[in-house]
Amino acid sequence: MTWFFTDSAAAFRAAAAEHLAADPARNTAVLTLVDRAGRLGWWEEADGTVTGVLAVAPDGVPALGVMTEEAARALALPGGLPGEQLTQVGGETAAVEAYAEATGRPWTPAVRLRLFRLGELTPPDPAPAGTARLATGADVPLVAAWTGEYAVAIGEEPAGDYTGFVTERISEGRLWLWEGPDGRPVSMAAVSRTSGGQVRLHLVYTPPAERGRGYAAGVTEAVSRAALDAGAPQVLLFTDLANPTSNALYQRLGYRPVTDHLRVAFTGLAR
């Protein structure tokens, strides 16, 4: 039993295809990173069966996919992840906790998330005032500014410029806005590219001054419906467990819990 690592997306897919396809929803964090990950890994049992996968994001934070706790603990051994160099790691809660404990380093939970999958889409009731529309190039400055605000709201360090980030999503028709009764954009949501038979909603954000009017529900329902209409087999999203409002909202729209995720921050060296 051992971990194998590569920087080749093709080699990773060839080795881990069956494992990834067995549960693409639970492997969503890895699947969305495959083509831009700095490092990819898979755990093979003695009979050659793959029972664990991971992808290291461009920012250096590993995302642990579906894996056994044994595989997670083995990542802390020589030849696994460079434990002393990592500041954070994320993934399914049991795997992350097993890895973090095996490193011997002190750590603290940074964020607890819940993965949801869309069942039967249910429009918000009552329906919010306004309408949804695809964002256009003219919306880039506003959406870039909102993306910075969104990063701060979820506890991330905002980047200096989100122009390229949002332009990509807008040009590919993956970012929607909700316009209030006066025609002003008041909320946004985006969807990932299809990967492994699933898409994932993200960037669901309403500026503080516009909250409490149902705009997030409206734009989320619109993006979810667009994803279904485009043929997405599974529509997913993550919520912060510390935010009961968003968790309740998505369940009213038809999203159902799949699994819990955890990101931990290491606060020192091995004891």
XYZ file of N, CA and C in Angstrom:
813
model
N 0.854 -1.191 0.000
C 0.000 0.000 0.000
C 0.885 1.235 0.000
N 0.606 2.167 -0.923
C 1.490 3.325 -1.023
C 0.810 4.469 -1.749
N 1.369 5.656 -1.534
C 0.949 6.843 -2.273
C 1.830 6.996 -3.510
N 1.200 7.391 -4.618
C 1.905 7.738 -5.847
C 1.581 9.196 -6.161
N 2.570 9.939 -6.669
C 2.376 11.354 -6.966
C 2.825 11.669 -8.385
N 2.162 12.660 -8.999
C 2.497 13.079 -10.351
C 2.074 14.531 -10.532
N 2.644 15.182 -11.535
C 2.161 16.505 -11.932
C 1.409 16.413 -13.256
N 1.144 15.194 -13.731
C 0.448 14.954 -14.991
C -1.024 14.646 -14.738
N -1.905 15.526 -15.222
C -3.341 15.290 -15.066
C -3.762 14.018 -15.789
N -3.157 13.763 -16.943
C -3.513 12.571 -17.715
C -3.144 11.301 -16.959
N -1.953 11.280 -16.370
C -1.521 10.105 -15.621
C -2.409 9.892 -14.393
N -2.777 10.983 -13.739
C -3.642 10.892 -12.568
C -5.007 10.329 -12.944
N -5.584 10.867 -14.006
C -6.901 10.380 -14.430
C -6.845 8.907 -14.804
N -5.789 8.499 -15.486
C -5.670 7.100 -15.888
C -5.599 6.186 -14.673
N -4.882 6.609 -13.646
C -4.704 5.768 -12.466
C -5.934 5.768 -11.568
N -6.580 6.927 -11.432
C -7.637 7.079 -10.430
C -9.035 7.185 -11.017
N -9.197 6.894 -12.290
C -10.480 7.106 -12.961
C -11.637 6.396 -12.267
N -11.451 5.132 -11.929
C -12.547 4.369 -11.323
C -12.916 4.929 -9.958
N -11.917 5.294 -9.175
C -12.182 5.856 -7.850
C -12.902 7.200 -7.954
N -12.481 8.048 -8.862
C -13.111 9.349 -9.036
C -14.547 9.204 -9.510
N -14.775 8.281 -10.442
C -16.110 8.099 -11.010
C -17.080 7.463 -10.026
N -16.554 6.747 -9.027
C -17.423 6.071 -8.070
C -18.214 7.059 -7.225
N -17.657 8.237 -6.968
C -18.358 9.250 -6.174
C -17.831 10.636 -6.533
N -18.216 11.142 -7.716
C -17.703 12.452 -8.138
C -18.116 13.587 -7.213
N -19.257 13.471 -6.559
C -19.675 14.546 -5.651
C -18.702 14.668 -4.489
N -18.403 13.566 -3.833
C -17.492 13.626 -2.682
C -16.059 13.953 -3.110
N -15.745 13.704 -4.377
C -14.410 14.038 -4.892
C -14.389 15.384 -5.614
N -15.413 16.205 -5.418
C -15.532 17.435 -6.201
C -14.341 18.374 -6.054
N -13.798 18.508 -4.842
C -12.679 19.434 -4.647
C -11.469 19.012 -5.457
N -11.225 17.709 -5.542
C -10.103 17.205 -6.334
C -10.386 17.363 -7.819
N -11.587 17.005 -8.245
C -11.927 17.061 -9.670
C -11.802 18.472 -10.237
N -12.161 19.472 -9.454
C -12.095 20.844 -9.967
C -10.667 21.390 -9.978
N -9.729 20.649 -9.385
C -8.334 21.103 -9.340
C -7.422 20.348 -10.317
N -7.895 19.242 -10.878
C -7.014 18.343 -11.625
C -6.162 19.059 -12.664
N -6.769 19.929 -13.454
C -6.044 20.541 -14.572
C -5.171 21.726 -14.170
N -5.203 22.124 -12.916
C -4.358 23.240 -12.485
C -3.627 22.949 -11.174
N -3.663 21.700 -10.758
C -3.003 21.333 -9.507
C -1.497 21.278 -9.687
N -0.774 21.639 -8.637
C 0.678 21.536 -8.672
C 1.154 20.120 -8.422
N 0.301 19.325 -7.759
C 0.660 17.944 -7.453
C -0.615 17.136 -7.287
N -0.612 15.912 -7.811
C -1.759 15.019 -7.732
C -1.295 13.694 -7.139
N -2.152 13.067 -6.371
C -1.731 11.822 -5.748
C -2.859 10.821 -5.639
N -2.510 9.537 -5.601
C -3.492 8.483 -5.383
C -2.886 7.393 -4.514
N -3.723 6.775 -3.694
C -3.324 5.722 -2.766
C -3.774 4.382 -3.309
N -2.832 3.461 -3.443
C -3.143 2.130 -3.949
C -3.056 1.106 -2.827
N -4.087 0.256 -2.762
C -4.049 -0.879 -1.857
C -3.105 -1.946 -2.422
N -2.887 -3.012 -1.652
C -1.964 -4.068 -2.072
C -2.391 -4.720 -3.381
N -3.715 -4.754 -3.650
C -4.196 -5.375 -4.896
C -4.279 -4.403 -6.058
N -3.782 -3.168 -5.855
C -3.780 -2.174 -6.915
C -5.008 -1.290 -6.964
N -5.983 -1.546 -6.103
C -7.187 -0.727 -6.069
C -6.879 0.651 -5.481
N -7.344 1.679 -6.148
C -7.161 3.052 -5.648
C -8.274 3.367 -4.661
N -7.904 3.770 -3.458
C -8.897 4.091 -2.423
C -8.681 5.471 -1.813
N -7.890 6.307 -2.486
C -7.685 7.659 -1.984
C -7.077 8.548 -3.047
N -7.451 9.835 -3.056
C -6.909 10.801 -4.015
C -6.722 12.144 -3.339
N -5.823 12.943 -3.901
C -5.631 14.312 -3.431
C -5.137 15.177 -4.571
N -5.309 16.477 -4.416
C -4.781 17.459 -5.364
C -4.284 18.651 -4.574
N -3.114 19.149 -4.918
C -2.561 20.328 -4.250
C -2.909 21.552 -5.094
N -3.677 22.459 -4.515
C -4.141 23.647 -5.224
C -2.971 24.566 -5.568
N -3.181 25.478 -6.529
C -2.112 26.414 -6.888
C -1.572 27.219 -5.707
N -2.405 27.438 -4.684
C -1.926 28.183 -3.507
C -1.160 27.303 -2.528
N -0.962 26.025 -2.904
C -0.179 25.125 -2.069
C -0.962 24.367 -1.019
N -2.277 24.562 -0.952
C -3.104 23.876 0.038
C -3.625 22.569 -0.548
N -3.308 21.431 0.064
C -3.813 20.154 -0.450
C -5.316 19.995 -0.191
N -6.005 19.425 -1.180
C -7.408 19.050 -1.029
C -7.463 17.531 -0.997
N -7.902 16.969 0.112
C -8.000 15.525 0.253
C -9.368 15.073 -0.241
N -9.370 14.171 -1.227
C -10.621 13.618 -1.713
C -11.032 12.424 -0.884
N -11.908 11.602 -1.438
C -12.343 10.405 -0.735
C -11.137 9.510 -0.497
N -10.904 9.143 0.759
C -9.788 8.263 1.102
C -10.049 7.613 2.447
N -9.383 6.494 2.687
C -9.469 5.840 3.989
C -8.646 6.630 5.001
N -8.950 6.447 6.277
C -8.159 7.118 7.301
C -6.734 6.585 7.309
N -6.553 5.322 6.945
C -5.201 4.763 6.844
C -4.402 5.511 5.788
N -5.019 5.777 4.643
C -4.340 6.518 3.579
C -4.008 7.930 4.039
N -4.937 8.553 4.779
C -4.698 9.909 5.275
C -3.519 9.941 6.237
N -3.468 8.972 7.136
C -2.355 8.937 8.094
C -1.024 8.686 7.389
N -1.055 7.884 6.322
C 0.175 7.577 5.589
C 0.745 8.808 4.902
N -0.100 9.793 4.633
C 0.382 11.035 4.018
C 1.365 11.776 4.912
N 1.292 11.506 6.208
C 2.189 12.189 7.144
C 3.551 11.505 7.239
N 3.713 10.346 6.607
C 4.978 9.615 6.643
C 5.939 10.166 5.594
N 7.218 9.890 5.695
C 8.167 10.309 4.652
C 7.709 9.815 3.283
N 7.796 10.686 2.292
C 7.325 10.355 0.956
C 5.892 10.772 0.705
N 5.217 11.282 1.759
C 3.854 11.766 1.603
C 3.837 13.260 1.334
N 2.940 13.978 2.007
C 2.917 15.430 1.871
C 4.041 16.040 2.704
N 4.615 17.152 2.236
C 5.692 17.811 3.004
C 5.123 18.508 4.227
N 4.841 17.720 5.273
C 4.078 18.207 6.416
C 4.619 19.454 7.083
N 5.930 19.577 7.238
C 6.479 20.731 7.948
C 6.339 22.025 7.151
N 6.076 21.882 5.859
C 5.979 23.068 5.017
C 4.541 23.547 4.851
N 3.565 22.713 5.168
C 2.178 23.070 4.946
C 1.676 24.012 6.035
N 0.845 24.950 5.611
C 0.185 25.826 6.573
C -1.270 25.418 6.763
N -1.889 24.815 5.723
C -3.282 24.397 5.802
C -3.483 23.129 4.986
N -4.566 22.425 5.268
C -5.001 21.298 4.458
C -6.508 21.199 4.607
N -7.192 20.773 3.531
C -8.648 20.681 3.571
C -9.138 19.400 2.930
N -10.389 19.073 3.177
C -10.989 17.884 2.609
C -12.054 17.331 3.524
N -12.468 16.088 3.275
C -13.476 15.478 4.131
C -12.961 15.427 5.570
N -13.853 15.688 6.511
C -13.457 15.902 7.900
C -12.629 14.757 8.476
N -13.074 13.520 8.320
C -12.369 12.391 8.929
C -10.950 12.260 8.387
N -10.779 12.440 7.073
C -9.453 12.316 6.462
C -8.530 13.439 6.922
N -9.044 14.658 6.959
C -8.218 15.795 7.375
C -7.791 15.640 8.827
N -8.714 15.250 9.687
C -8.359 15.068 11.096
C -7.328 13.953 11.268
N -7.484 12.862 10.501
C -6.528 11.748 10.603
C -5.139 12.198 10.164
N -5.071 12.940 9.066
C -3.775 13.424 8.591
C -3.164 14.411 9.577
N -3.961 15.377 10.015
C -3.445 16.411 10.911
C -2.901 15.800 12.204
N -3.617 14.854 12.759
C -3.151 14.210 13.987
C -1.865 13.432 13.741
N -1.773 12.774 12.559
C -0.592 11.955 12.261
C 0.666 12.795 12.070
N 0.515 14.075 11.710
C 1.702 14.921 11.528
C 2.375 15.234 12.860
N 1.629 15.160 13.962
C 2.175 15.543 15.259
C 2.261 17.036 15.460
N 1.743 17.806 14.509
C 1.793 19.259 14.624
C 0.524 19.796 15.273
N 0.621 20.875 16.036
C -0.591 21.497 16.569
C -1.380 22.142 15.429
N -2.697 22.034 15.505
C -3.527 22.593 14.452
C -4.844 23.072 15.043
N -5.521 23.895 14.258
C -6.814 24.410 14.690
C -7.758 24.434 13.496
N -9.052 24.188 13.689
C -10.006 24.273 12.574
C -10.056 25.695 12.028
N -9.915 25.832 10.716
C -10.011 27.148 10.080
C -11.430 27.411 9.597
N -12.074 26.398 8.993
C -13.455 26.525 8.539
C -14.058 25.137 8.409
N -15.310 25.023 8.793
C -16.058 23.779 8.627
C -17.130 24.000 7.577
N -17.155 23.119 6.583
C -18.048 23.259 5.446
C -18.968 22.045 5.338
N -20.074 22.229 4.649
C -20.964 21.107 4.321
C -21.195 21.106 2.815
N -20.999 19.956 2.213
C -21.246 19.795 0.778
C -22.697 19.404 0.577
N -23.372 20.117 -0.314
C -24.762 19.841 -0.654
C -24.872 19.454 -2.134
N -25.872 18.604 -2.421
C -26.182 18.229 -3.805
C -27.649 18.557 -4.070
N -27.910 19.109 -5.244
C -29.277 19.504 -5.587
C -30.143 18.275 -5.870
N -31.294 18.230 -5.183
C -32.298 17.220 -5.464
C -33.314 17.810 -6.432
N -34.520 18.042 -5.942
C -35.543 18.688 -6.766
C -35.502 20.195 -6.514
N -35.196 20.956 -7.554
C -35.076 22.407 -7.405
C -36.429 23.012 -7.079
N -36.469 23.809 -6.013
C -37.702 24.434 -5.546
C -37.539 25.948 -5.581
N -38.311 26.660 -6.401
C -38.183 28.130 -6.455
C -38.467 28.762 -5.100
N -37.810 29.880 -4.803
C -38.063 30.556 -3.522
C -39.499 31.053 -3.435
N -40.054 30.945 -2.241
C -41.435 31.365 -2.009
C -41.493 32.129 -0.685
N -41.748 33.435 -0.729
C -42.155 34.209 -1.911
C -40.972 34.510 -2.829
N -41.287 34.712 -4.094
C -40.249 35.043 -5.066
C -39.726 36.450 -4.801
N -38.412 36.644 -4.867
C -37.870 37.990 -4.659
C -38.217 38.913 -5.823
N -38.255 40.190 -5.548
C -38.497 41.168 -6.605
C -37.287 41.230 -7.517
N -37.509 41.392 -8.808
C -36.419 41.517 -9.766
C -36.302 40.305 -10.668
N -35.160 40.196 -11.315
C -34.967 39.108 -12.277
C -33.491 38.779 -12.412
N -33.208 37.586 -12.913
C -31.828 37.147 -13.119
C -31.409 37.397 -14.557
N -30.115 37.636 -14.740
C -29.550 37.744 -16.086
C -28.095 37.327 -16.052
N -27.579 36.905 -17.205
C -26.160 36.609 -17.311
C -25.356 37.900 -17.197
N -24.244 37.849 -16.517
C -23.352 39.006 -16.462
C -22.695 39.206 -17.818
N -22.333 40.436 -18.111
C -21.667 40.783 -19.373
C -20.336 41.466 -19.075
N -19.601 41.754 -20.121
C -18.323 42.427 -19.958
C -18.432 43.747 -19.223
N -19.554 44.418 -19.388
C -19.741 45.705 -18.712
C -19.829 45.549 -17.192
N -20.101 44.338 -16.740
C -20.251 44.093 -15.304
C -18.934 43.729 -14.621
N -17.853 43.573 -15.382
C -16.592 43.088 -14.810
C -16.121 43.926 -13.627
N -16.066 45.261 -13.709
C -15.573 46.025 -12.552
C -16.387 45.788 -11.283
N -17.716 45.768 -11.417
C -18.572 45.551 -10.253
C -18.362 44.157 -9.689
N -18.373 43.144 -10.560
C -18.240 41.762 -10.096
C -16.860 41.526 -9.480
N -15.832 42.136 -10.034
C -14.487 42.002 -9.468
C -14.446 42.588 -8.058
N -15.084 43.734 -7.871
C -15.121 44.357 -6.541
C -15.897 43.481 -5.564
N -17.024 42.953 -6.006
C -17.818 42.073 -5.145
C -17.048 40.806 -4.785
N -16.240 40.301 -5.726
C -15.475 39.089 -5.453
C -14.464 39.328 -4.338
N -13.849 40.501 -4.330
C -12.960 40.852 -3.228
C -13.699 40.909 -1.907
N -14.906 41.479 -1.914
C -15.722 41.539 -0.705
C -16.126 40.135 -0.257
N -16.427 39.288 -1.223
C -16.802 37.900 -0.926
C -15.642 37.174 -0.246
N -14.431 37.376 -0.756
C -13.256 36.725 -0.171
C -13.101 37.119 1.295
N -13.259 38.389 1.576
C -13.162 38.861 2.959
C -14.271 38.236 3.801
N -15.472 38.153 3.239
C -16.625 37.643 3.987
C -16.448 36.190 4.396
N -15.737 35.398 3.579
C -15.548 33.985 3.913
C -14.210 33.740 4.606
N -13.534 34.818 4.974
C -12.321 34.692 5.765
C -11.054 34.469 4.980
N -11.064 34.752 3.688
C -9.864 34.600 2.875
C -9.166 35.942 2.696
N -7.883 35.872 2.381
C -7.129 37.084 2.072
C -7.438 37.468 0.627
N -8.038 38.636 0.389
C -8.409 38.988 -0.982
C -7.194 39.219 -1.865
N -7.341 38.831 -3.137
C -6.290 39.079 -4.115
C -6.320 40.547 -4.520
N -5.258 40.983 -5.193
C -5.186 42.382 -5.593
C -6.128 42.737 -6.714
N -6.358 41.810 -7.629
C -7.162 42.117 -8.808
C -7.879 40.852 -9.265
N -9.201 40.909 -9.312
C -10.008 39.752 -9.725
C -10.517 39.887 -11.166
N -9.971 40.833 -11.904
C -10.483 41.079 -13.251
C -10.423 39.831 -14.123
N -9.264 39.189 -14.189
C -9.134 37.991 -15.010
C -10.017 36.861 -14.519
N -10.086 36.719 -13.217
C -10.884 35.656 -12.593
C -12.346 35.773 -13.003
N -12.925 36.963 -12.887
C -14.343 37.111 -13.200
C -14.579 37.195 -14.709
N -13.624 37.746 -15.458
C -13.782 37.818 -16.912
C -13.909 36.429 -17.508
N -13.121 35.485 -17.012
C -13.205 34.106 -17.493
C -14.605 33.544 -17.286
N -15.162 33.732 -16.108
C -16.478 33.193 -15.812
C -17.573 33.891 -16.599
N -17.431 35.195 -16.762
C -18.442 35.938 -17.519
C -18.386 35.578 -18.998
N -17.189 35.495 -19.564
C -17.060 35.186 -20.997
C -17.554 33.785 -21.328
N -17.510 32.879 -20.350
C -17.982 31.507 -20.565
C -19.450 31.330 -20.173
N -20.120 32.422 -19.831
C -21.534 32.339 -19.478
C -21.799 31.591 -18.193
N -20.889 31.746 -17.195
C -21.011 30.980 -15.955
C -21.285 31.862 -14.738
N -21.562 33.147 -14.938
C -21.815 34.032 -13.812
C -23.098 34.813 -14.053
N -23.973 34.738 -13.072
C -25.282 35.376 -13.174
C -25.410 36.485 -12.135
N -26.229 37.459 -12.467
C -26.561 38.551 -11.555
C -28.062 38.572 -11.319
N -28.437 39.036 -10.138
C -29.848 39.328 -9.874
C -30.011 40.828 -9.885
N -30.961 41.312 -10.684
C -31.262 42.738 -10.746
C -32.485 43.029 -9.911
N -32.380 44.049 -9.057
C -33.507 44.451 -8.240
C -34.584 45.132 -9.074
N -35.661 45.564 -8.436
C -36.769 46.204 -9.157
C -36.354 47.434 -9.957
N -35.283 48.111 -9.520
C -34.846 49.314 -10.236
C -33.808 49.007 -11.315
N -33.521 47.722 -11.557
C -32.600 47.344 -12.619
C -31.147 47.283 -12.203
N -30.844 47.562 -10.940
C -29.457 47.503 -10.470
C -29.084 46.075 -10.082
N -27.858 45.631 -10.395
C -27.400 44.333 -9.883
C -27.318 44.383 -8.358
N -27.871 43.362 -7.710
C -27.901 43.353 -6.253
C -27.372 42.042 -5.656
N -27.073 41.062 -6.496
C -26.560 39.792 -5.998
C -25.929 39.037 -7.160
N -25.062 38.068 -6.848
C -24.403 37.300 -7.917
C -24.204 35.855 -7.483
N -23.992 34.995 -8.467
C -23.624 33.597 -8.236
C -22.998 33.073 -9.513
N -22.067 32.140 -9.358
C -21.382 31.563 -10.517
C -21.420 30.046 -10.414
N -21.072 29.398 -11.506
C -21.029 27.942 -11.543
C -19.726 27.512 -12.199
N -19.180 26.408 -11.741
C -17.928 25.906 -12.295
C -18.162 25.271 -13.660
N -17.094 24.959 -14.365
C -17.199 24.122 -15.544
C -17.598 22.712 -15.117
N -18.195 21.973 -16.030
C -18.549 20.584 -15.736
C -17.284 19.747 -15.641
N -17.178 18.966 -14.559
C -16.020 18.100 -14.359
C -16.474 16.848 -13.633
N -16.203 15.689 -14.218
C -16.589 14.445 -13.577
C -18.086 14.306 -13.399
N -18.856 14.868 -14.316
C -20.303 14.752 -14.221
C -20.953 15.654 -13.200
N -20.239 16.707 -12.779
C -20.852 17.612 -11.811
C -20.345 19.027 -11.994
N -21.178 19.978 -11.586
C -20.786 21.380 -11.520
C -20.995 21.838 -10.080
N -20.324 22.923 -9.726
C -20.449 23.421 -8.353
C -20.710 24.920 -8.351
N -21.726 25.343 -7.624
C -22.010 26.763 -7.469
C -21.002 27.395 -6.521
N -20.637 28.642 -6.807
C -19.746 29.380 -5.938
C -19.989 30.873 -6.155
N -19.280 31.695 -5.417
C -19.404 33.160 -5.512
C -20.844 33.633 -5.295
N -21.574 32.956 -4.414
C -22.915 33.444 -4.088
C -22.742 34.592 -3.092
N -23.051 35.805 -3.556
C -22.758 36.982 -2.727
C -23.771 38.083 -2.956
N -24.224 38.661 -1.848
C -25.087 39.839 -1.865
C -24.453 40.893 -0.970
N -24.208 42.110 -1.454
C -23.644 43.156 -0.593
C -24.528 43.387 0.633
N -23.922 43.733 1.759
C -24.691 43.888 3.009
C -25.924 44.779 2.884
N -25.826 45.865 2.122
C -26.954 46.797 2.031
C -28.159 46.207 1.307
N -27.947 45.118 0.562
C -29.031 44.533 -0.229
C -29.584 43.244 0.380
N -29.079 42.850 1.526
C -29.492 41.574 2.105
C -30.867 41.649 2.753
N -31.451 40.483 2.955
C -32.749 40.399 3.610
C -33.921 40.545 2.674
N -33.671 40.533 1.369
C -34.751 40.694 0.395
C -34.924 39.459 -0.497
N -34.173 38.403 -0.218
C -34.323 37.177 -0.995
C -33.547 37.140 -2.282
N -32.655 38.122 -2.506
C -31.937 38.170 -3.775
C -30.993 36.977 -3.962
N -30.331 36.549 -2.887
C -29.434 35.389 -2.996
C -30.208 34.142 -3.392
N -31.403 33.983 -2.851
C -32.238 32.842 -3.217
C -32.609 32.907 -4.693
N -32.931 34.104 -5.163
C -33.314 34.258 -6.564
C -32.192 33.913 -7.518
N -30.993 34.442 -7.261
C -29.888 34.196 -8.183
C -29.390 32.760 -8.067
N -29.443 32.175 -6.866
C -29.039 30.781 -6.713
C -29.984 29.858 -7.468
N -31.265 30.108 -7.371
C -32.235 29.292 -8.111
C -32.037 29.436 -9.611
N -31.730 30.653 -10.079
C -31.523 30.878 -11.505
C -30.292 30.145 -12.021
N -29.188 30.217 -11.279
C -27.964 29.535 -11.690
C -28.152 28.022 -11.641
N -28.822 27.548 -10.609
C -29.071 26.114 -10.483
C -29.913 25.607 -11.649
N -30.938 26.351 -12.000
C -31.795 25.941 -13.117
C -31.028 25.972 -14.438
N -30.182 26.982 -14.619
C -29.378 27.051 -15.844
C -28.448 25.849 -15.948
N -27.868 25.435 -14.820
C -26.988 24.273 -14.819
C -27.754 23.011 -15.191
N -28.947 22.854 -14.626
C -29.770 21.692 -14.965
C -30.158 21.714 -16.441
N -30.559 22.882 -16.923
C -30.964 23.004 -18.331
C -29.811 22.706 -19.275
N -28.564 22.974 -18.820
C -27.384 22.692 -19.641
C -26.983 21.221 -19.582
N -27.702 20.439 -18.762
C -27.462 19.005 -18.729
C -26.529 18.524 -17.642
N -26.240 19.358 -16.630
C -25.341 18.929 -15.556
C -25.972 17.768 -14.785
N -25.290 16.613 -14.711
C -25.857 15.472 -13.978
C -26.007 15.745 -12.488
N -25.040 16.460 -11.894
C -25.104 16.791 -10.480
C -24.739 18.259 -10.286
N -25.492 18.938 -9.430
C -25.219 20.335 -9.095
C -24.916 20.389 -7.603
N -23.737 20.907 -7.270
C -23.252 20.896 -5.894
C -22.958 22.309 -5.398
N -22.833 22.438 -4.098
C -22.310 23.672 -3.508
C -21.835 23.384 -2.096
N -20.918 24.228 -1.619
C -20.438 24.167 -0.246
C -21.046 25.320 0.550
N -21.343 25.057 1.815
C -21.750 26.131 2.714
C -20.861 26.111 3.947
N -20.724 27.258 4.557
C -20.007 27.384 5.824
C -20.961 26.977 6.941
N -20.581 25.978 7.735
C -21.474 25.520 8.803
C -21.715 26.603 9.858
N -20.863 27.604 9.886
C -21.048 28.694 10.843
C -22.113 29.689 10.385
N -22.661 29.479 9.180
C -23.660 30.395 8.631
C -24.999 29.663 8.502
N -25.816 29.645 9.558
C -27.085 28.920 9.496
C -28.052 29.480 8.473
N -27.939 30.758 8.151
C -28.852 31.372 7.189
C -28.679 30.749 5.808
N -27.435 30.649 5.328
C -27.212 30.079 4.003
C -27.519 28.588 3.977
N -27.203 27.876 5.064
C -27.513 26.453 5.115
C -29.009 26.211 4.991
N -29.806 27.009 5.681
C -31.259 26.867 5.599
C -31.778 27.261 4.223
N -31.202 28.314 3.646
C -31.630 28.788 2.336
C -31.469 27.702 1.282
N -30.284 27.101 1.210
C -30.034 26.122 0.163
C -30.916 24.888 0.326
N -31.211 24.520 1.556
C -32.095 23.377 1.747
C -33.519 23.697 1.309
N -33.963 24.932 1.495
C -35.293 25.321 1.006
C -35.361 25.249 -0.512
N -34.214 25.480 -1.177
C -34.179 25.442 -2.641
C -34.043 24.020 -3.186
N -33.854 23.050 -2.316
C -33.791 21.664 -2.766
C -32.441 20.999 -2.652
N -31.462 21.659 -2.027
C -30.141 21.054 -1.846
C -30.151 20.169 -0.602
N -29.458 19.014 -0.709
C -29.438 18.042 0.371
C -27.998 17.743 0.788
N -27.732 17.570 2.102
C -26.360 17.338 2.578
C -25.756 16.056 2.009
N -24.458 16.120 1.700
C -23.711 14.956 1.214
C -22.660 14.539 2.236
N -21.780 15.469 2.606
C -20.714 15.167 3.550
C -20.150 16.471 4.104
N -19.443 16.377 5.219
C -18.837 17.555 5.827
C -17.348 17.623 5.503
N -16.873 18.847 5.332
C -15.466 19.106 5.045
C -14.876 19.996 6.126
N -13.572 19.928 6.235
C -12.854 20.706 7.240
C -11.561 21.226 6.626
N -11.250 22.475 6.883
C -9.925 22.999 6.573
C -9.263 23.353 7.890
N -8.041 22.851 8.081
C -7.321 23.137 9.318
C -6.099 23.990 9.014
N -5.717 24.774 9.988
C -4.497 25.576 9.913
C -3.507 25.031 10.927
N -2.289 24.765 10.474
C -1.237 24.302 11.382
C -0.642 25.508 12.103
N -0.456 25.364 13.410
C -0.039 26.506 14.213
C 1.366 26.338 14.788
N 2.071 25.289 14.369
C 3.431 25.089 14.876
C 4.048 23.853 14.266
N 5.255 23.530 14.705
C 5.962 22.366 14.211
C 5.605 21.136 15.047
N 6.040 19.990 14.573
C 5.738 18.737 15.257
C 6.271 18.764 16.688
N 5.478 18.196 17.574
C 5.860 18.165 18.980
C 6.941 17.096 19.225
